[in-house]
């Protein structure tokens, strides 16, 4: 079982992470992790921070000569925003008590964690809530989960994603392009193609319209959400289980998506549409050789992978920080006030899709280790190959 923890505030000095439970012998390099971190910054519609941060991972333990050692992998990512704004932020998020006057933030933004956070922890300043609830944390999550993702790649399991909707602009039916790309090069070809679009869409006409929509929305001082699809290829049948609720792969995938800030819906395969269709148009017929005529189930039946690509959609709400103010209440005075604007994205759906790839990879890696696990890559490979040869 691979576990990971992240710590760090958005405007603190750094984010740190620990990945525990990785088998020994898995090739992992800092540049591999940096590659996935760079993909998290992709996307038209990101705010000022995207231009400031240049994530470079520092690896402190758990990897020797480019391979994991089975010991915890400790990671650090500096917050360039902290270093650049050095004059302001160290006092604002100072670890030591400070005599400097620090302005309190007392206008909670609707849709963000601000009000719920101060109510929960009893703060009279929203800053600590903003700093930890912010999606800057997802950078370390991508780094930690990418360590596990590297294990999957050793077994030909790839995770990719693409954006299917931003605001009211939808890509046309993406299925033919997704099928072609995964036939050509698995989920890696899928994410390679999506990364070429500024909004990570496979449909160039929809990409152009989505960019126009983002520009218009920014001019109106508003924000957008959207939908993306994560696809995992090369998954063997038999990951997860129907025998207990917390071993169901679909349940674990849903948690992985909803654990990401601002993700409010999840769908496996045809999920939402399937609820309105007769069974004959939903279930995937089984063909001789145990292949399927279709993959509407999204690769999971009974909480178990069925050997088809796993397809998970995530639904992201619009970003809560708007240039155009919304109504709120000043926590200091109790009076109605407009919200105040802080540096923010107009939409982060392309970025969220790459974070979702990472969190999905961690779920698949753990399900894989539950079935084929061992202390080293060689041990796992031996088990995997034996079972795959013997399997149906
Ligand atoms: C990749 C990513 C980037 C985000 N960027 C912003 C942002 O710039 N401004 C903002 O207000 N919210 C942003 N969010 C959303 C907030 O972090 C999120 O809405 C907030 O933490 C409250 O959590 P909830 O929406 O799950 O209730 C982002 C989310 C993700 C996944």
Coordinates of C-alpha atoms and ligand atoms in Angstrom, one line a residue:
X1 CA 0.0 0.0 0.0
X2 CA 1.5 3.4 -1.0
X3 CA 0.5 6.2 1.3
X4 CA 1.4 9.9 0.8
X5 CA 1.1 13.0 2.9
X6 CA 1.5 16.6 1.8
X7 CA 2.2 19.7 3.9
X8 CA 2.7 23.3 3.1
X9 CA 0.9 26.6 2.6
X10 CA 0.4 28.3 -0.7
X11 CA 2.5 31.4 0.4
X12 CA 4.7 29.5 2.8
X13 CA 8.3 28.8 1.9
X14 CA 7.7 25.3 0.3
X15 CA 5.4 22.3 -0.1
X16 CA 6.7 19.0 1.2
X17 CA 5.6 15.5 0.6
X18 CA 6.3 11.9 1.7
X19 CA 5.5 8.9 -0.3
X20 CA 5.7 5.7 1.8
X21 CA 5.3 2.1 0.6
X22 CA 6.9 2.3 -2.9
X23 CA 8.5 -1.0 -3.8
X24 CA 12.3 -1.0 -4.4
X25 CA 13.8 -0.9 -7.8
X26 CA 11.3 1.4 -9.6
X27 CA 13.1 3.9 -11.9
X28 CA 12.1 7.4 -10.8
X29 CA 14.0 10.6 -11.6
X30 CA 13.4 14.2 -10.6
X31 CA 13.1 15.2 -14.2
X32 CA 10.3 12.7 -14.7
X33 CA 8.4 14.3 -11.7
X34 CA 9.2 17.8 -13.1
X35 CA 7.7 16.8 -16.4
X36 CA 4.3 16.0 -14.9
X37 CA 4.5 19.2 -12.7
X38 CA 5.0 21.3 -15.8
X39 CA 1.9 19.7 -17.3
X40 CA -0.1 21.0 -14.3
X41 CA 0.7 24.5 -15.3
X42 CA -0.7 24.0 -18.8
X43 CA -3.9 25.8 -19.7
X44 CA -5.3 29.0 -21.0
X45 CA -7.1 30.9 -18.3
X46 CA -4.6 30.4 -15.5
X47 CA -3.9 33.5 -13.3
X48 CA -0.7 35.4 -12.5
X49 CA 0.8 32.6 -10.4
X50 CA 1.2 30.4 -13.5
X51 CA 3.7 32.9 -14.8
X52 CA 5.6 33.0 -11.4
X53 CA 6.0 29.4 -10.5
X54 CA 8.5 27.1 -12.2
X55 CA 8.2 23.9 -10.2
X56 CA 11.5 22.0 -9.7
X57 CA 11.2 19.0 -7.4
X58 CA 13.9 18.4 -4.8
X59 CA 14.3 14.7 -3.8
X60 CA 15.7 14.1 -0.3
X61 CA 15.3 10.4 0.3
X62 CA 14.0 7.1 -1.0
X63 CA 15.7 7.2 -4.4
X64 CA 19.3 6.1 -5.1
X65 CA 21.0 6.1 -8.5
X66 CA 17.6 6.7 -10.1
X67 CA 15.7 3.8 -8.5
X68 CA 13.5 3.7 -5.4
X69 CA 14.9 1.9 -2.4
X70 CA 11.7 0.9 -0.7
X71 CA 12.2 3.6 1.9
X72 CA 10.0 6.8 2.1
X73 CA 10.5 9.2 -0.7
X74 CA 10.7 12.8 0.6
X75 CA 10.0 15.7 -1.7
X76 CA 10.2 19.5 -1.6
X77 CA 8.8 22.1 -4.0
X78 CA 9.7 25.7 -3.3
X79 CA 7.0 28.4 -3.7
X80 CA 8.4 30.9 -6.1
X81 CA 5.6 33.2 -5.1
X82 CA 7.0 33.3 -1.6
X83 CA 10.5 34.1 -2.8
X84 CA 9.4 36.7 -5.4
X85 CA 7.1 38.5 -3.0
X86 CA 9.6 38.2 -0.2
X87 CA 8.9 41.7 1.0
X88 CA 5.3 40.9 1.9
X89 CA 4.6 37.2 2.4
X90 CA 7.1 36.0 5.0
X91 CA 5.4 38.2 7.6
X92 CA 2.0 37.2 6.5
X93 CA 2.8 33.5 6.9
X94 CA 5.6 33.9 9.4
X95 CA 6.3 30.7 11.3
X96 CA 7.7 32.8 14.2
X97 CA 5.4 35.2 16.1
X98 CA 5.8 38.6 14.6
X99 CA 5.4 42.2 15.9
X100 CA 4.8 43.4 12.4
X101 CA 1.2 44.6 11.8
X102 CA -0.4 42.0 9.5
X103 CA -3.6 42.9 7.8
X104 CA -6.4 40.4 8.5
X105 CA -8.5 39.1 5.7
X106 CA -12.1 39.2 6.8
X107 CA -14.2 39.0 3.6
X108 CA -15.0 35.3 2.9
X109 CA -15.5 34.4 -0.8
X110 CA -18.6 32.5 -1.6
X111 CA -17.7 29.0 -3.0
X112 CA -14.2 29.0 -1.4
X113 CA -13.2 27.4 1.9
X114 CA -13.0 30.8 3.6
X115 CA -16.1 30.9 5.8
X116 CA -16.3 27.2 6.5
X117 CA -12.6 27.3 7.5
X118 CA -12.8 30.1 10.0
X119 CA -16.0 28.6 11.5
X120 CA -14.3 25.3 11.9
X121 CA -10.9 26.4 13.3
X122 CA -12.0 29.6 15.1
X123 CA -9.8 32.0 13.3
X124 CA -10.4 35.8 13.1
X125 CA -8.4 35.9 9.9
X126 CA -9.1 34.0 6.7
X127 CA -5.4 33.9 5.6
X128 CA -4.6 30.4 7.1
X129 CA -7.7 28.9 5.4
X130 CA -6.8 30.4 2.0
X131 CA -3.3 29.3 2.2
X132 CA -3.9 25.6 2.9
X133 CA -7.2 25.1 1.0
X134 CA -5.7 26.6 -2.2
X135 CA -5.0 24.3 -5.0
X136 CA -1.3 25.1 -4.8
X137 CA -1.3 21.9 -2.7
X138 CA -2.1 19.9 -5.8
X139 CA 1.4 20.5 -7.1
X140 CA 2.8 18.3 -4.3
X141 CA 0.0 15.8 -4.9
X142 CA 1.0 15.5 -8.6
X143 CA 4.6 15.0 -7.5
X144 CA 3.8 12.3 -4.9
X145 CA 1.3 10.5 -7.2
X146 CA 3.7 10.6 -10.1
X147 CA 6.1 8.4 -8.1
X148 CA 3.4 5.8 -8.1
X149 CA 2.5 6.4 -11.7
X150 CA 6.1 5.5 -12.6
X151 CA 5.5 2.0 -11.1
X152 CA 2.4 1.5 -13.3
X153 CA 4.4 2.5 -16.5
X154 CA 6.7 -0.5 -15.8
X155 CA 3.7 -2.7 -16.4
X156 CA 2.4 -0.8 -19.5
X157 CA -0.3 0.9 -17.5
X158 CA -0.7 4.6 -18.7
X159 CA -2.9 7.3 -17.4
X160 CA -4.0 10.2 -19.6
X161 CA -6.7 12.9 -19.8
X162 CA -8.4 15.5 -21.9
X163 CA -10.9 18.3 -21.4
X164 CA -14.4 17.8 -22.8
X165 CA -16.0 21.0 -21.7
X166 CA -15.1 24.4 -20.5
X167 CA -18.1 26.5 -19.4
X168 CA -20.7 26.2 -22.1
X169 CA -18.2 25.1 -24.8
X170 CA -18.2 21.3 -25.4
X171 CA -15.8 19.3 -27.6
X172 CA -17.7 17.3 -30.2
X173 CA -18.0 13.5 -29.3
X174 CA -14.4 12.8 -28.3
X175 CA -14.8 9.0 -28.4
X176 CA -13.5 8.4 -31.9
X177 CA -10.3 10.5 -31.3
X178 CA -9.8 8.9 -27.9
X179 CA -10.2 5.4 -29.4
X180 CA -7.7 6.2 -32.2
X181 CA -5.1 7.7 -29.8
X182 CA -5.3 4.8 -27.3
X183 CA -5.0 2.3 -30.1
X184 CA -1.9 4.1 -31.4
X185 CA -0.1 4.7 -28.1
X186 CA -2.3 4.1 -25.1
X187 CA -3.2 6.9 -22.6
X188 CA 0.2 8.4 -23.1
X189 CA -0.7 9.3 -26.7
X190 CA -3.9 10.7 -25.4
X191 CA -2.3 13.1 -23.0
X192 CA 0.4 14.0 -25.5
X193 CA -2.2 15.1 -27.9
X194 CA -4.3 16.9 -25.3
X195 CA -1.2 18.8 -24.0
X196 CA -0.8 20.3 -27.5
X197 CA -4.0 22.3 -27.0
X198 CA -4.0 25.3 -24.7
X199 CA -7.2 24.0 -23.1
X200 CA -6.2 20.3 -23.4
X201 CA -9.1 19.6 -25.8
X202 CA -8.7 17.1 -28.6
X203 CA -11.1 19.1 -30.9
X204 CA -9.3 22.1 -32.4
X205 CA -12.4 24.0 -33.2
X206 CA -13.8 23.6 -29.7
X207 CA -10.3 24.6 -28.3
X208 CA -10.6 27.9 -30.2
X209 CA -14.1 28.5 -29.0
X210 CA -13.2 27.6 -25.4
X211 CA -10.3 30.2 -25.5
X212 CA -12.7 32.9 -26.8
X213 CA -15.2 31.9 -24.0
X214 CA -12.4 32.2 -21.4
X215 CA -11.3 35.6 -22.7
X216 CA -14.9 36.9 -22.7
X217 CA -15.5 35.5 -19.2
X218 CA -12.4 37.2 -17.9
X219 CA -13.6 40.5 -19.4
X220 CA -16.9 40.1 -17.6
X221 CA -15.0 39.5 -14.4
X222 CA -16.4 36.0 -14.1
X223 CA -15.0 32.4 -13.9
X224 CA -15.7 29.0 -15.4
X225 CA -15.8 25.3 -14.6
X226 CA -15.9 22.3 -16.9
X227 CA -15.6 18.6 -17.4
X228 CA -12.6 16.4 -18.2
X229 CA -12.0 12.7 -18.8
X230 CA -9.3 10.5 -17.4
X231 CA -8.5 7.3 -19.2
X232 CA -6.3 4.5 -18.0
X233 CA -5.0 1.9 -20.5
X234 CA -3.2 -1.4 -20.0
X235 CA -5.2 -2.2 -16.8
X236 CA -5.4 -5.9 -16.2
X237 CA -8.7 -7.4 -15.1
X238 CA -9.2 -8.0 -11.4
X239 CA -8.1 -4.8 -9.7
X240 CA -10.4 -3.8 -6.9
X241 CA -13.1 -6.0 -5.5
X242 CA -16.9 -6.4 -5.1
X243 CA -16.5 -8.1 -1.7
X244 CA -16.4 -5.0 0.5
X245 CA -17.4 -1.4 0.0
X246 CA -14.0 0.1 0.6
X247 CA -12.3 -2.2 -1.9
X248 CA -14.6 -1.2 -4.8
X249 CA -12.4 0.4 -7.5
X250 CA -15.2 2.8 -8.7
X251 CA -15.7 4.1 -5.1
X252 CA -11.9 4.7 -4.8
X253 CA -11.8 6.5 -8.1
X254 CA -14.6 8.7 -7.1
X255 CA -12.9 9.6 -3.9
X256 CA -9.7 10.4 -5.8
X257 CA -11.5 12.9 -8.0
X258 CA -13.6 14.5 -5.3
X259 CA -10.6 14.9 -3.1
X260 CA -9.3 17.6 -5.5
X261 CA -10.4 21.1 -4.8
X262 CA -13.5 22.3 -6.7
X263 CA -14.4 18.9 -8.2
X264 CA -18.1 18.4 -7.6
X265 CA -19.1 15.4 -9.7
X266 CA -17.7 12.1 -11.0
X267 CA -18.8 9.7 -13.6
X268 CA -17.5 6.3 -14.5
X269 CA -18.0 5.3 -18.1
X270 CA -21.4 6.5 -19.4
X271 CA -22.4 7.2 -15.8
X272 CA -24.9 10.0 -16.0
X273 CA -26.3 9.2 -19.5
X274 CA -26.7 5.6 -18.6
X275 CA -29.1 6.4 -15.8
X276 CA -31.6 7.5 -18.5
X277 CA -31.2 4.6 -21.0
X278 CA -32.5 1.1 -21.1
X279 CA -30.0 -1.7 -20.1
X280 CA -29.7 -2.9 -23.7
X281 CA -28.1 0.4 -24.6
X282 CA -25.8 0.5 -21.6
X283 CA -24.3 -2.9 -20.9
X284 CA -21.2 -4.0 -22.8
X285 CA -21.8 -7.4 -24.5
X286 CA -19.1 -10.0 -24.0
X287 CA -17.6 -11.5 -27.1
X288 CA -15.6 -14.7 -27.6
X289 CA -12.1 -14.2 -26.2
X290 CA -13.8 -12.2 -23.4
X291 CA -13.4 -8.9 -25.2
X292 CA -16.3 -6.4 -25.3
X293 CA -18.3 -4.8 -28.0
X294 CA -18.2 -1.4 -26.2
X295 CA -16.9 0.1 -23.1
X296 CA -19.8 2.0 -21.7
X297 CA -19.1 0.7 -18.2
X298 CA -15.7 2.6 -18.3
X299 CA -13.7 -0.5 -17.5
X300 CA -15.2 -1.3 -14.1
X301 CA -17.9 -3.8 -13.2
X302 CA -18.7 -4.9 -9.7
X303 CA -16.0 -2.6 -8.4
X304 CA -13.4 -4.6 -10.3
X305 CA -11.5 -3.7 -13.4
X306 CA -12.6 -5.8 -16.4
X307 CA -9.6 -5.3 -18.7
X308 CA -11.1 -2.5 -20.7
X309 CA -9.7 1.0 -20.4
X310 CA -10.9 2.8 -17.3
X311 CA -12.8 6.0 -18.1
X312 CA -13.6 8.5 -15.3
X313 CA -15.0 12.0 -15.8
X314 CA -14.6 14.8 -13.4
X315 CA -16.9 17.8 -13.1
X316 CA -15.3 21.0 -11.8
X317 CA -17.3 24.0 -10.5
X318 CA -16.3 27.6 -11.6
X319 CA -13.4 29.1 -9.7
X320 CA -14.7 31.0 -6.6
X321 CA -12.5 34.1 -6.8
X322 CA -14.1 36.5 -9.2
X323 CA -12.9 39.9 -10.5
X324 CA -16.5 41.0 -10.3
X325 CA -17.4 41.0 -6.6
X326 CA -20.1 38.8 -5.1
X327 CA -21.9 39.6 -1.9
X328 CA -20.4 38.7 1.4
X329 CA -20.2 39.8 5.0
X330 CA -17.2 41.4 6.8
X331 CA -16.4 39.0 9.6
X332 CA -15.1 42.0 11.7
X333 CA -18.2 44.2 11.5
X334 CA -21.0 41.8 10.4
X335 CA -21.8 44.2 7.6
X336 CA -22.7 43.3 4.0
X337 CA -19.7 44.0 1.7
X338 CA -18.5 43.0 -1.8
X339 CA -15.7 40.4 -2.0
X340 CA -12.2 41.6 -2.8
X341 CA -10.2 40.2 -5.7
X342 CA -7.0 38.2 -5.2
X343 CA -4.7 36.9 -8.0
X344 CA -6.7 34.0 -9.4
X345 CA -7.4 31.7 -12.4
X346 CA -10.5 32.3 -14.6
X347 CA -10.7 28.6 -15.2
X348 CA -8.4 25.7 -14.1
X349 CA -10.1 22.8 -15.8
X350 CA -7.0 21.9 -17.9
X351 CA -4.9 21.9 -14.8
X352 CA -7.4 19.9 -12.8
X353 CA -7.4 17.3 -15.5
X354 CA -3.7 16.7 -14.9
X355 CA -4.1 16.6 -11.2
X356 CA -6.9 14.0 -11.6
X357 CA -4.6 11.9 -13.8
X358 CA -2.2 11.8 -10.8
X359 CA -4.7 11.0 -8.1
X360 CA -6.2 8.3 -10.4
X361 CA -2.8 6.8 -10.9
X362 CA -2.3 6.5 -7.2
X363 CA -5.6 4.6 -6.8
X364 CA -4.7 2.2 -9.7
X365 CA -1.2 1.7 -8.3
X366 CA -2.5 0.7 -4.9
X367 CA -5.1 -1.7 -6.5
X368 CA -2.3 -3.1 -8.6
X369 CA -0.1 -3.7 -5.6
X370 CA -2.9 -5.3 -3.6
X371 CA -3.1 -7.9 -6.4
X372 CA 0.5 -8.3 -7.5
X373 CA 2.4 -6.5 -4.7
X374 CA 5.9 -7.3 -3.5
X375 CA 8.9 -5.6 -2.0
X376 CA 10.7 -5.0 -5.2
X377 CA 9.9 -4.4 -8.9
X378 CA 11.4 -7.8 -9.8
X379 CA 9.3 -9.6 -7.3
X380 CA 6.1 -7.8 -8.5
X381 CA 7.1 -8.5 -12.2
X382 CA 7.5 -12.2 -11.5
X383 CA 4.1 -12.4 -9.9
X384 CA 2.4 -10.3 -12.5
X385 CA 3.8 -12.3 -15.4
X386 CA 3.0 -15.7 -13.8
X387 CA -0.6 -14.7 -13.0
X388 CA -1.2 -13.1 -16.4
X389 CA 0.0 -16.2 -18.1
X390 CA -2.3 -18.4 -15.9
X391 CA -5.3 -16.0 -16.0
X392 CA -8.4 -16.1 -18.2
Ligands
LIG1 C1 -5.9 23.3 -10.3 C2 -6.8 24.1 -9.5 C3 -6.6 25.5 -9.5 C4 -7.4 26.3 -8.8 N1 -7.2 27.7 -8.8 C5 -8.0 28.5 -8.1 C6 -7.8 29.9 -8.2 O1 -6.9 30.5 -8.8 N2 -8.7 30.7 -7.5 C7 -9.7 30.2 -6.7 O2 -10.5 30.9 -6.1 N3 -9.9 28.8 -6.7 C8 -9.1 28.0 -7.3 N4 -9.3 26.6 -7.3 C9 -10.5 26.1 -6.6 C10 -10.4 26.2 -5.1 O3 -9.1 25.7 -4.6 C11 -11.5 25.5 -4.4 O4 -12.7 25.9 -4.9 C12 -11.5 25.8 -2.9 O5 -10.4 25.2 -2.3 C13 -12.8 25.3 -2.1 O6 -13.0 24.0 -2.2 P1 -14.3 23.3 -2.9 O7 -14.5 24.1 -4.2 O8 -13.9 21.9 -3.1 O9 -15.4 23.5 -2.0 C14 -8.5 25.8 -8.0 C15 -8.7 24.4 -8.0 C16 -7.9 23.6 -8.8 C17 -8.1 22.1 -8.8

